[in-house]
């Protein structure tokens, strides 16, 4: 499926998206311009994060790459094939967990393998392992309405990962988690994507998360969304959350997003600045 | 507290005893041939209650349940007694249209009547099973189709909107022409009665499946058929069950109408037949059987629903 290790696994050229006018959204008569000429390439096996203000079109871009929404203009390809319709080589974790309420956690996680041929699927054995990795072993047989928001998110993450998709699109998959569970999940995510050489595009509002996990961070402008700046993290980067390079990069991202602390704020630690 | 518990536990016994005393020692206005069924029934209820209490002595769960149902049983027995006073004992309600419970229950002591009632019930059940079964299965399939496919929706909905509100019984003349046997005709009518609620509610359940669930399933690799079977239908089940309940009540109604008009067997037929001989106590007996029969089927459907829709919060109670 992956053409060659260096070929882009995901590429978007001049992607524009205009949503038709809808009742209740104040727009000009042309509709909502959500994305305005987005260019993006993600190499196979690369981990790229997207950060940007709320409503700038990050989810829309992910949906376009996954084939769930059609771009108004522009070209999108995944593994060298133009996107037209849903590609099952792509794993997608939605902003809402969207667990199937009639299935238990284990059945939800097993949904993908079941759709792809049940027990013959070689990945089926991963189900319990993944449930354990996201820390839901005790809740494997629970129904979704008995889960907390964060637990539901972790279940949704396991459900997308179990198919071992070559390309993984994550829309704030850890948004509802507390700081500690979130760090544990970040480590799991990093290990899994490394081990399976998964090309990953992560939307997050947590700059530390983006810096910690990514090879590159893309910063979106406010709507209409465009990629405003790119930050290459590089392999030599120490991912310790308090390393000097880490803090410096965090400040640069905040600056781009116009959230840079003023001089008066600086003596205080900027550790807790989030978008 | 203890006294109150004891009174609650004894209430059904006291009520049964009272009902028996009324039956035995209050002279009938117009004495009828005495049938032993009613007093025996009272005795059986009292004995059953005693056995239940004995079992409850050992089980906390039964004890709690006994406390819950004791007032209901006592009230039922008191009502039966009041019914007897109003009919046989005082004649406040005119005979023969309102027979007392002793007279009604005497039906269950006559082997020939039991045979007719059992046969009638079985016949009704068969008609219902075939009619409701075919109608609701067809309604389910058509509903899934109309709810899923835009084209089926476009062509199907006007037909549904036009013919749906027409009561199934209005088709009886046509059914009698179309089908050589009354069994066939009444199956058709009952099927028709269950068809429309099933189509409408299944279709609306399928059409309102959450779009995001379908998207998740598609990214996980589900094809069109799997989307229908593994996402749309499970999420439409609450609505489908509402359809089943409506279909079942509609088919009860249609069943009895069919049996009162054309079919020469079944509980509905038994009622009309007894009415022709002015044997109203048999009418009441048949109504009792019908109540047990229909509410039994409804409860069975509710039990299935509770099991199947375990995942739904706040299920409707029956
Ligand atoms: N289906 C739709 N119809 C009309 N407008 C839409 C639709 N989906 C998104 N939009 C608009 O597109 C813009 C971008 O939405 P999107 O969900 O991509 O933002 P986002 O960057 O993911 O925001 P957040 O960080 O809050 O999740 C918003 O202005 C939104 O109103
Ligand atoms: Mg979003």
Coordinates of C-alpha atoms and ligand atoms in Angstrom, one line a residue:
Chain A
X1 CA 0.0 0.0 0.0
X2 CA 2.8 2.4 0.9
X3 CA 4.4 3.2 -2.4
X4 CA 7.9 4.0 -1.1
X5 CA 9.1 5.1 2.3
X6 CA 9.8 8.6 1.1
X7 CA 6.7 9.2 -1.0
X8 CA 4.1 11.4 0.8
X9 CA 1.5 9.2 2.5
X10 CA -0.9 12.2 2.6
X11 CA -0.9 15.1 0.4
X12 CA -3.2 18.1 0.0
X13 CA -2.8 20.7 -2.7
X14 CA -4.7 24.0 -2.6
X15 CA -7.6 22.5 -0.7
X16 CA -10.6 24.9 -0.4
X17 CA -13.8 24.2 1.4
X18 CA -16.9 26.4 1.3
X19 CA -19.9 25.2 3.3
X20 CA -23.2 26.2 1.8
X21 CA -25.1 28.8 3.8
X22 CA -27.1 27.2 6.6
X23 CA -29.7 28.6 8.9
X24 CA -28.3 29.8 12.1
X25 CA -24.8 30.5 10.9
X26 CA -24.2 34.2 10.0
X27 CA -22.2 34.2 6.7
X28 CA -22.1 36.0 3.5
X29 CA -24.4 34.7 0.8
X30 CA -21.6 32.5 -0.6
X31 CA -21.5 30.3 2.6
X32 CA -18.8 29.6 5.1
X33 CA -15.3 29.5 3.8
X34 CA -13.7 27.0 6.1
X35 CA -10.4 26.2 4.4
X36 CA -8.6 28.5 2.0
X37 CA -5.9 26.9 0.0
X38 CA -4.4 24.4 2.3
X39 CA -1.1 22.7 1.2
X40 CA 0.2 19.8 3.2
X41 CA 2.3 16.7 2.8
X42 CA 2.9 14.0 5.4
X43 CA 5.6 11.5 4.7
X44 CA 5.0 7.8 5.3
X45 CA 5.5 7.0 9.0
X46 CA 5.6 10.7 9.9
X47 CA 3.7 12.1 12.9
X48 CA 2.3 15.5 12.2
X49 CA 0.2 17.7 14.5
X50 CA -2.2 20.4 13.6
X51 CA -2.8 23.2 16.0
X52 CA -5.0 26.3 15.5
X53 CA -7.8 28.2 17.0
X54 CA -11.3 26.7 17.4
X55 CA -13.4 26.8 14.3
X56 CA -10.4 27.2 11.9
X57 CA -11.2 24.1 9.9
X58 CA -9.0 21.4 11.4
X59 CA -11.8 18.9 11.6
X60 CA -12.9 19.8 8.2
X61 CA -9.4 19.1 6.7
X62 CA -9.3 15.7 8.4
X63 CA -12.7 14.8 7.1
X64 CA -11.7 15.8 3.6
X65 CA -8.6 13.6 3.8
X66 CA -10.6 10.7 5.1
X67 CA -13.1 11.1 2.2
X68 CA -16.0 11.9 4.5
X69 CA -16.4 15.4 3.2
X70 CA -15.7 16.6 -0.4
X71 CA -13.4 19.5 -0.9
X72 CA -14.8 22.4 -2.9
X73 CA -11.6 22.5 -4.9
X74 CA -8.1 21.2 -4.7
X75 CA -6.5 17.8 -4.7
X76 CA -6.1 15.3 -1.9
X77 CA -4.3 12.0 -2.2
X78 CA -3.6 9.3 0.3
X79 CA -0.7 6.8 -0.5
X80 CA -0.6 8.2 -4.0
X81 CA -4.3 7.6 -4.8
X82 CA -6.8 10.5 -5.2
X83 CA -9.3 10.5 -2.4
X84 CA -12.8 9.7 -3.5
X85 CA -15.0 8.3 -0.9
X86 CA -14.1 6.6 2.4
X87 CA -10.7 4.8 2.4
X88 CA -10.5 2.0 4.9
X89 CA -6.7 2.3 5.0
X90 CA -7.4 5.3 7.1
X91 CA -8.2 5.1 10.7
X92 CA -10.2 8.0 12.0
X93 CA -10.8 9.1 15.6
X94 CA -13.6 11.6 15.7
X95 CA -13.8 14.6 18.0
X96 CA -16.8 12.9 19.6
X97 CA -16.2 9.3 20.7
X98 CA -19.3 8.1 18.8
X99 CA -19.2 4.7 20.3
X100 CA -22.1 2.5 19.2
X101 CA -24.3 2.6 22.3
X102 CA -25.7 -0.9 21.7
X103 CA -22.3 -2.6 21.8
X104 CA -20.0 -3.1 24.8
X105 CA -16.5 -1.6 24.8
X106 CA -15.0 -4.9 23.6
X107 CA -17.7 -5.2 20.8
X108 CA -17.0 -1.6 19.8
X109 CA -13.3 -2.2 19.5
X110 CA -14.0 -5.5 17.6
X111 CA -16.3 -3.7 15.2
X112 CA -13.6 -3.0 12.6
X113 CA -12.1 -6.6 12.5
X114 CA -15.7 -8.0 12.5
X115 CA -16.6 -6.0 9.4
X116 CA -13.4 -7.1 7.7
X117 CA -13.9 -10.8 8.1
X118 CA -14.3 -11.7 11.7
X119 CA -11.9 -14.2 13.2
X120 CA -9.9 -14.6 10.1
X121 CA -8.6 -11.2 10.7
X122 CA -5.1 -11.5 12.0
X123 CA -5.5 -8.3 14.1
X124 CA -8.4 -9.7 16.0
X125 CA -6.1 -10.9 18.7
X126 CA -5.1 -7.3 19.4
X127 CA -8.5 -6.4 20.7
X128 CA -7.9 -7.3 24.4
X129 CA -4.3 -6.1 24.2
X130 CA -5.5 -2.7 23.0
X131 CA -8.2 -2.5 25.6
X132 CA -5.6 -3.1 28.1
X133 CA -3.3 -0.4 26.6
X134 CA -6.0 2.2 26.9
X135 CA -6.7 1.1 30.4
X136 CA -10.2 -0.2 30.0
X137 CA -9.8 -3.9 30.8
X138 CA -12.1 -3.6 33.8
X139 CA -14.7 -2.0 31.6
X140 CA -14.4 -4.3 28.5
X141 CA -17.9 -5.6 29.0
X142 CA -19.5 -2.3 30.0
X143 CA -21.9 -0.4 27.8
X144 CA -20.9 3.0 26.5
X145 CA -23.4 4.9 28.7
X146 CA -21.6 3.6 31.7
X147 CA -18.3 5.2 30.7
X148 CA -17.0 8.7 31.5
X149 CA -16.2 11.0 28.6
X150 CA -12.5 10.3 28.8
X151 CA -13.1 6.5 29.0
X152 CA -15.3 6.7 25.9
X153 CA -12.5 8.6 24.1
X154 CA -10.0 6.0 25.0
X155 CA -12.4 3.3 23.8
X156 CA -12.8 5.1 20.5
X157 CA -9.1 5.4 20.1
X158 CA -8.7 1.6 20.6
X159 CA -11.5 1.0 18.1
X160 CA -9.6 3.0 15.4
X161 CA -6.2 1.5 16.2
X162 CA -7.3 -2.1 16.2
X163 CA -7.4 -2.2 12.4
X164 CA -3.8 -1.1 12.3
X165 CA -4.5 1.5 9.6
X166 CA -1.4 2.7 7.7
X167 CA -2.7 6.2 8.0
X168 CA -4.2 7.5 11.2
X169 CA -6.2 10.7 11.5
X170 CA -6.9 11.8 15.1
X171 CA -9.2 14.7 15.9
X172 CA -8.5 15.7 19.5
X173 CA -8.5 12.1 20.6
X174 CA -7.3 12.9 24.1
X175 CA -9.2 16.1 24.7
X176 CA -11.4 14.9 27.5
X177 CA -8.6 13.2 29.6
X178 CA -7.0 14.4 32.8
X179 CA -3.3 15.3 32.6
X180 CA -2.0 12.0 33.9
X181 CA -4.1 9.7 31.8
X182 CA -3.4 11.9 28.9
X183 CA 0.4 11.5 29.3
X184 CA 0.1 7.8 29.6
X185 CA -2.1 7.7 26.4
X186 CA 0.4 9.9 24.6
X187 CA 3.1 7.4 25.3
X188 CA 1.0 4.5 24.1
X189 CA 0.1 6.4 21.0
X190 CA 3.7 7.2 20.3
X191 CA 4.8 3.6 20.9
X192 CA 2.1 2.2 18.7
X193 CA 2.6 4.6 15.8
X194 CA 6.3 4.1 16.0
X195 CA 6.1 0.3 16.1
X196 CA 3.7 0.0 13.1
X197 CA 5.2 3.0 11.3
X198 CA 1.8 4.6 11.1
X199 CA 1.5 7.9 9.3
X200 CA -0.4 10.1 11.8
X201 CA -2.1 13.4 11.6
X202 CA -3.2 14.7 15.0
X203 CA -5.4 17.7 15.7
X204 CA -4.9 18.9 19.2
X205 CA -5.4 22.0 21.3
X206 CA -2.6 21.0 23.6
X207 CA 0.7 22.4 22.4
X208 CA 2.8 20.3 24.7
X209 CA 1.1 17.2 23.3
X210 CA 1.9 18.4 19.8
X211 CA 5.5 19.0 20.6
X212 CA 5.9 15.8 22.6
X213 CA 4.4 13.5 19.9
X214 CA 5.2 15.1 16.6
X215 CA 7.9 15.2 14.0
X216 CA 6.3 18.4 12.7
X217 CA 3.8 20.8 14.0
X218 CA 1.6 22.8 11.6
X219 CA 0.0 25.9 12.9
X220 CA -3.4 27.0 11.4
X221 CA -4.6 30.5 10.9
X222 CA -8.0 31.5 12.2
X223 CA -10.9 30.7 9.8
X224 CA -10.6 30.6 6.8
X225 CA -8.0 28.1 7.7
X226 CA -4.6 28.1 6.1
X227 CA -1.3 26.6 7.3
X228 CA 0.4 29.6 8.7
X229 CA 3.6 28.2 10.0
X230 CA 5.4 24.9 10.1
X231 CA 7.7 23.8 12.9
X232 CA 10.0 20.8 12.3
X233 CA 10.8 19.1 15.6
X234 CA 13.4 16.7 14.2
X235 CA 14.7 13.5 15.6
X236 CA 17.4 15.0 17.9
X237 CA 14.7 16.8 19.9
X238 CA 14.6 15.9 23.5
X239 CA 11.0 15.2 24.3
X240 CA 11.4 15.9 28.0
X241 CA 8.5 18.3 28.8
X242 CA 10.8 20.7 30.6
X243 CA 13.8 20.7 28.2
X244 CA 14.9 24.1 27.1
X245 CA 14.1 23.5 23.5
X246 CA 10.6 22.4 24.5
X247 CA 9.8 25.6 26.3
X248 CA 11.3 27.7 23.6
X249 CA 9.2 26.0 20.9
X250 CA 6.1 26.3 22.9
X251 CA 6.6 30.0 23.2
X252 CA 7.1 30.3 19.4
X253 CA 3.8 28.5 18.7
X254 CA 2.0 30.7 21.2
X255 CA 3.5 33.7 19.5
X256 CA 2.2 32.6 16.1
X257 CA -1.2 32.1 17.6
X258 CA -1.0 35.6 19.2
X259 CA -1.1 34.1 22.6
X260 CA 2.5 35.1 23.4
X261 CA 2.9 36.1 27.0
X262 CA 3.7 39.7 27.6
X263 CA 6.9 40.7 29.3
X264 CA 5.0 41.1 32.5
X265 CA 3.9 37.5 32.4
X266 CA 7.2 36.0 31.6
X267 CA 8.8 35.6 35.0
X268 CA 5.9 33.4 35.9
X269 CA 6.3 30.0 34.3
X270 CA 4.6 29.8 30.9
X271 CA 4.1 26.1 31.5
X272 CA 0.4 26.1 31.6
X273 CA -0.3 28.1 28.5
X274 CA -2.7 26.3 26.3
X275 CA -4.9 27.5 23.5
Chain B
X1 CA -43.9 -1.5 61.6
X2 CA -44.1 -5.3 62.2
X3 CA -47.9 -5.0 62.6
X4 CA -48.2 -3.2 59.4
X5 CA -46.1 -5.8 57.6
X6 CA -48.2 -8.6 59.1
X7 CA -51.4 -6.9 57.9
X8 CA -50.1 -6.4 54.4
X9 CA -49.0 -10.0 54.2
X10 CA -52.4 -11.2 55.5
X11 CA -54.5 -8.8 53.4
X12 CA -55.0 -11.2 50.4
X13 CA -55.9 -14.0 52.8
X14 CA -58.5 -11.8 54.6
X15 CA -59.8 -10.6 51.2
X16 CA -60.2 -14.1 50.0
X17 CA -61.9 -15.1 53.2
X18 CA -64.3 -12.2 53.0
X19 CA -65.1 -13.0 49.3
X20 CA -65.8 -16.5 50.3
X21 CA -68.1 -15.4 53.2
X22 CA -70.0 -13.2 50.9
X23 CA -70.4 -15.9 48.4
X24 CA -71.4 -18.5 50.9
X25 CA -73.6 -16.7 53.5
X26 CA -75.2 -13.9 51.6
X27 CA -78.2 -15.4 49.9
X28 CA -78.5 -15.0 46.2
X29 CA -81.4 -12.8 44.9
X30 CA -82.3 -15.4 42.3
X31 CA -80.7 -18.7 43.4
X32 CA -78.8 -20.4 40.5
X33 CA -77.4 -23.8 40.3
X34 CA -74.4 -23.7 42.5
X35 CA -71.0 -24.2 40.8
X36 CA -68.0 -25.1 42.9
X37 CA -65.5 -23.4 40.7
X38 CA -65.6 -19.9 42.2
X39 CA -65.2 -20.9 45.9
X40 CA -62.5 -23.4 44.9
X41 CA -60.7 -20.7 43.0
X42 CA -60.8 -18.4 46.1
X43 CA -59.4 -21.3 48.1
X44 CA -56.7 -21.9 45.5
X45 CA -55.7 -18.2 45.6
X46 CA -55.6 -18.3 49.4
X47 CA -53.5 -21.4 49.3
X48 CA -51.1 -20.1 46.7
X49 CA -50.7 -16.9 48.7
X50 CA -49.9 -19.0 51.8
X51 CA -47.3 -21.0 49.9
X52 CA -45.8 -17.7 48.6
X53 CA -45.5 -16.4 52.1
X54 CA -43.9 -19.6 53.2
X55 CA -41.3 -19.3 50.5
X56 CA -40.8 -15.6 51.3
X57 CA -39.9 -16.5 54.8
X58 CA -36.6 -17.8 53.5
X59 CA -35.9 -15.3 50.7
X60 CA -35.5 -11.6 51.2
X61 CA -36.2 -10.9 47.5
X62 CA -39.5 -12.8 47.6
X63 CA -40.4 -11.1 50.9
X64 CA -40.0 -7.7 49.3
X65 CA -41.9 -8.8 46.2
X66 CA -44.7 -10.2 48.5
X67 CA -45.0 -6.8 50.1
X68 CA -45.3 -5.1 46.7
X69 CA -48.0 -7.4 45.3
X70 CA -50.0 -8.1 48.4
X71 CA -52.2 -4.9 48.1
X72 CA -52.9 -5.6 44.5
X73 CA -54.0 -9.2 45.2
X74 CA -56.2 -8.0 48.0
X75 CA -57.7 -5.3 45.9
X76 CA -58.4 -7.8 43.1
X77 CA -60.2 -10.1 45.5
X78 CA -62.2 -7.3 47.0
X79 CA -63.2 -6.1 43.5
X80 CA -64.4 -9.6 42.6
X81 CA -66.5 -9.6 45.8
X82 CA -68.0 -6.2 45.1
X83 CA -68.8 -7.5 41.6
X84 CA -70.6 -10.4 43.2
X85 CA -72.6 -8.2 45.6
X86 CA -73.6 -5.9 42.7
X87 CA -74.8 -8.8 40.5
X88 CA -76.0 -12.0 42.1
X89 CA -76.5 -10.8 45.7
X90 CA -78.4 -7.6 45.2
X91 CA -79.3 -7.6 41.6
X92 CA -78.2 -4.0 41.2
X93 CA -77.0 -4.8 37.7
X94 CA -79.5 -6.5 35.5
X95 CA -79.3 -10.2 34.7
X96 CA -78.6 -11.9 32.4
X97 CA -76.3 -9.2 31.0
X98 CA -74.2 -8.9 34.2
X99 CA -73.6 -12.4 35.7
X100 CA -71.8 -12.7 39.0
X101 CA -68.3 -14.1 39.2
X102 CA -69.6 -17.5 40.5
X103 CA -71.6 -17.8 37.3
X104 CA -68.8 -16.6 35.0
X105 CA -66.3 -19.0 36.6
X106 CA -68.7 -21.9 36.4
X107 CA -67.8 -21.9 32.6
X108 CA -64.3 -23.0 33.6
X109 CA -65.9 -26.0 35.3
X110 CA -67.7 -27.4 32.2
X111 CA -65.4 -29.6 30.1
X112 CA -67.3 -28.8 26.9
X113 CA -66.8 -25.1 27.5
X114 CA -63.1 -25.5 28.4
X115 CA -62.6 -27.4 25.2
X116 CA -64.3 -24.7 23.2
X117 CA -62.3 -22.0 24.9
X118 CA -59.0 -23.8 24.5
X119 CA -59.7 -24.5 20.9
X120 CA -60.8 -21.0 20.3
X121 CA -57.6 -19.6 21.9
X122 CA -55.5 -21.9 19.8
X123 CA -57.3 -20.9 16.7
X124 CA -57.0 -17.2 17.5
X125 CA -53.3 -17.7 18.3
X126 CA -52.7 -19.5 15.0
X127 CA -54.4 -16.7 13.0
X128 CA -52.6 -14.1 15.0
X129 CA -49.2 -15.8 14.6
X130 CA -49.5 -16.1 10.8
X131 CA -51.1 -12.7 10.3
X132 CA -48.9 -10.7 12.7
X133 CA -45.8 -12.7 11.8
X134 CA -46.1 -12.1 8.0
X135 CA -47.3 -8.5 8.4
X136 CA -44.6 -7.4 10.8
X137 CA -41.8 -9.2 8.9
X138 CA -42.9 -7.7 5.7
X139 CA -43.3 -4.4 7.4
X140 CA -39.8 -4.6 8.9
X141 CA -38.2 -5.4 5.5
X142 CA -40.1 -2.7 3.6
X143 CA -39.4 -0.2 6.4
X144 CA -35.7 -0.9 6.3
X145 CA -35.8 -0.4 2.5
X146 CA -37.9 2.8 2.7
X147 CA -35.8 4.2 5.5
X148 CA -32.5 3.5 3.8
X149 CA -33.0 4.1 0.1
X150 CA -33.8 7.6 -1.0
X151 CA -35.7 6.2 -4.0
X152 CA -37.7 3.8 -2.0
X153 CA -38.6 6.7 0.3
X154 CA -39.6 8.9 -2.6
X155 CA -42.0 6.3 -4.1
X156 CA -43.0 4.5 -1.0
X157 CA -43.9 7.4 1.3
X158 CA -46.9 8.8 -0.7
X159 CA -48.4 5.3 -0.8
X160 CA -47.9 4.9 2.9
X161 CA -49.3 8.3 3.7
X162 CA -52.4 7.6 1.6
X163 CA -53.2 4.0 2.6
X164 CA -51.6 4.0 6.1
X165 CA -54.5 5.7 7.9
X166 CA -57.2 3.5 6.4
X167 CA -58.2 1.0 9.0
X168 CA -57.3 -2.6 8.0
X169 CA -60.8 -3.7 8.6
X170 CA -62.0 -1.5 5.8
X171 CA -60.3 -3.9 3.4
X172 CA -62.5 -6.8 4.6
X173 CA -64.8 -6.8 1.5
X174 CA -61.8 -6.9 -0.8
X175 CA -60.0 -9.5 1.2
X176 CA -63.1 -11.8 1.0
X177 CA -63.0 -11.5 -2.8
X178 CA -59.3 -12.0 -3.0
X179 CA -59.0 -15.0 -0.8
X180 CA -60.9 -18.3 -1.2
X181 CA -61.0 -19.1 2.5
X182 CA -61.9 -16.9 5.5
X183 CA -58.7 -18.0 7.1
X184 CA -56.7 -16.5 4.2
X185 CA -58.8 -13.4 4.2
X186 CA -58.5 -12.8 7.9
X187 CA -54.7 -13.5 7.8
X188 CA -54.4 -10.9 5.1
X189 CA -56.4 -8.3 7.1
X190 CA -54.4 -8.9 10.3
X191 CA -51.2 -8.8 8.3
X192 CA -52.3 -5.5 6.8
X193 CA -53.1 -4.1 10.2
X194 CA -49.5 -4.9 11.4
X195 CA -47.9 -3.9 8.2
X196 CA -48.4 -0.2 8.3
X197 CA -47.2 0.6 11.8
X198 CA -44.2 -1.6 11.3
X199 CA -43.2 0.1 8.0
X200 CA -43.7 3.6 9.3
X201 CA -41.8 3.1 12.6
X202 CA -39.0 0.9 11.1
X203 CA -38.5 3.4 8.3
X204 CA -38.4 6.4 10.7
X205 CA -35.9 4.6 13.0
X206 CA -33.6 3.7 10.1
X207 CA -33.8 7.1 8.6
X208 CA -32.9 8.8 11.9
X209 CA -29.8 6.7 12.5
X210 CA -27.0 9.1 13.6
X211 CA -25.0 10.1 10.6
X212 CA -21.8 10.1 12.7
X213 CA -22.3 6.4 13.6
X214 CA -22.5 5.6 9.9
X215 CA -19.3 7.6 9.3
X216 CA -17.5 5.8 12.0
X217 CA -18.6 2.4 10.7
X218 CA -17.5 3.4 7.2
X219 CA -14.0 4.4 8.3
X220 CA -13.8 1.1 10.1
X221 CA -14.5 -0.8 6.9
X222 CA -18.2 -1.5 6.9
X223 CA -19.8 -2.0 3.5
X224 CA -23.3 -1.0 2.5
X225 CA -24.9 -4.2 3.8
X226 CA -23.0 -4.1 7.0
X227 CA -24.0 -0.5 7.6
X228 CA -27.6 -1.6 7.4
X229 CA -27.3 -4.7 9.5
X230 CA -24.8 -3.6 12.0
X231 CA -25.5 0.1 12.4
X232 CA -28.8 1.2 11.1
X233 CA -31.0 -1.7 12.3
X234 CA -29.5 -1.9 15.9
X235 CA -29.9 1.9 16.3
X236 CA -33.4 1.7 14.9
X237 CA -34.5 -1.0 17.4
X238 CA -36.2 1.2 19.9
X239 CA -38.4 2.6 17.2
X240 CA -38.9 -0.9 15.7
X241 CA -40.2 -2.1 19.0
X242 CA -42.7 0.7 19.2
X243 CA -43.8 -0.4 15.8
X244 CA -44.1 -4.0 17.0
X245 CA -46.3 -2.9 19.9
X246 CA -48.6 -0.9 17.7
X247 CA -48.7 -3.7 15.2
X248 CA -49.6 -6.2 17.9
X249 CA -52.4 -4.2 19.3
X250 CA -53.7 -3.5 15.8
X251 CA -53.7 -7.2 15.1
X252 CA -55.6 -8.0 18.3
X253 CA -58.3 -5.6 17.3
X254 CA -58.4 -6.9 13.7
X255 CA -58.4 -10.5 14.9
X256 CA -61.4 -10.1 17.0
X257 CA -63.3 -8.2 14.4
X258 CA -62.5 -10.8 11.8
X259 CA -63.6 -13.6 14.1
X260 CA -66.8 -11.8 15.0
X261 CA -67.7 -11.3 11.3
X262 CA -66.5 -14.2 9.2
X263 CA -64.3 -16.7 10.9
X264 CA -66.1 -19.6 12.4
X265 CA -63.7 -20.2 15.2
X266 CA -61.6 -18.4 17.8
X267 CA -62.3 -16.4 20.9
X268 CA -64.1 -13.6 19.0
X269 CA -66.3 -16.1 17.4
X270 CA -67.0 -17.7 20.8
X271 CA -68.2 -14.3 22.1
X272 CA -70.6 -13.7 19.3
X273 CA -71.8 -17.3 19.5
X274 CA -72.5 -17.1 23.2
X275 CA -74.2 -13.7 22.8
X276 CA -76.6 -15.2 20.3
X277 CA -77.8 -17.6 23.0
X278 CA -77.9 -14.7 25.5
X279 CA -75.3 -16.6 27.6
X280 CA -73.5 -13.5 28.8
X281 CA -71.6 -15.3 31.5
X282 CA -69.8 -17.1 28.7
X283 CA -69.0 -13.7 27.1
X284 CA -67.4 -12.6 30.3
X285 CA -65.5 -15.8 30.6
X286 CA -64.2 -15.4 27.1
X287 CA -63.2 -11.8 27.9
X288 CA -61.2 -13.1 30.9
X289 CA -59.4 -15.6 28.7
X290 CA -58.8 -12.9 26.1
X291 CA -57.3 -10.6 28.8
X292 CA -54.9 -13.3 29.9
X293 CA -54.0 -14.3 26.4
X294 CA -53.4 -10.8 25.0
X295 CA -51.7 -9.3 28.0
X296 CA -49.5 -12.5 28.1
X297 CA -48.4 -11.8 24.5
X298 CA -47.8 -8.1 25.3
X299 CA -45.7 -9.0 28.4
X300 CA -43.7 -11.5 26.3
X301 CA -42.9 -8.8 23.8
X302 CA -42.0 -6.4 26.6
X303 CA -39.7 -9.0 28.1
X304 CA -38.0 -9.4 24.7
X305 CA -37.7 -5.7 24.3
X306 CA -36.2 -5.2 27.8
X307 CA -33.6 -7.9 26.9
X308 CA -32.7 -6.6 23.5
X309 CA -32.7 -2.9 24.5
X310 CA -30.6 -3.4 27.6
X311 CA -28.2 -0.8 26.2
X312 CA -30.8 1.9 26.2
X313 CA -31.1 4.0 29.3
X314 CA -34.4 4.4 31.0
X315 CA -36.4 1.7 29.2
X316 CA -40.2 2.1 29.3
X317 CA -41.8 0.0 32.0
X318 CA -44.7 -2.3 31.3
Ligands
LIG1 N1 -21.3 20.7 8.0 C1 -21.1 22.0 8.1 N2 -21.9 22.9 7.6 C2 -21.6 24.2 7.6 N3 -20.5 24.7 8.2 C3 -19.7 23.9 8.8 C4 -19.9 22.4 8.8 N4 -18.8 21.8 9.4 C5 -18.0 22.9 9.7 N5 -18.5 24.0 9.4 C6 -17.9 25.3 9.6 O1 -16.5 25.2 9.2 C7 -15.7 25.9 10.1 C8 -14.6 25.0 10.6 O2 -15.1 23.9 11.3 P1 -14.2 22.8 12.0 O3 -15.1 21.8 12.6 O4 -13.4 22.2 10.9 O5 -13.3 23.6 13.0 P2 -12.2 23.0 14.0 O6 -11.0 23.7 13.6 O7 -12.2 21.5 14.0 O8 -12.7 23.6 15.3 P3 -12.6 22.9 16.8 O9 -11.1 23.1 17.2 O10 -13.4 23.8 17.6 O11 -13.0 21.5 16.7 C9 -16.5 26.4 11.2 O12 -16.7 27.8 11.0 C10 -17.9 25.7 11.0 O13 -18.9 26.6 11.3
LIG2 MG1 -12.7 20.1 15.4

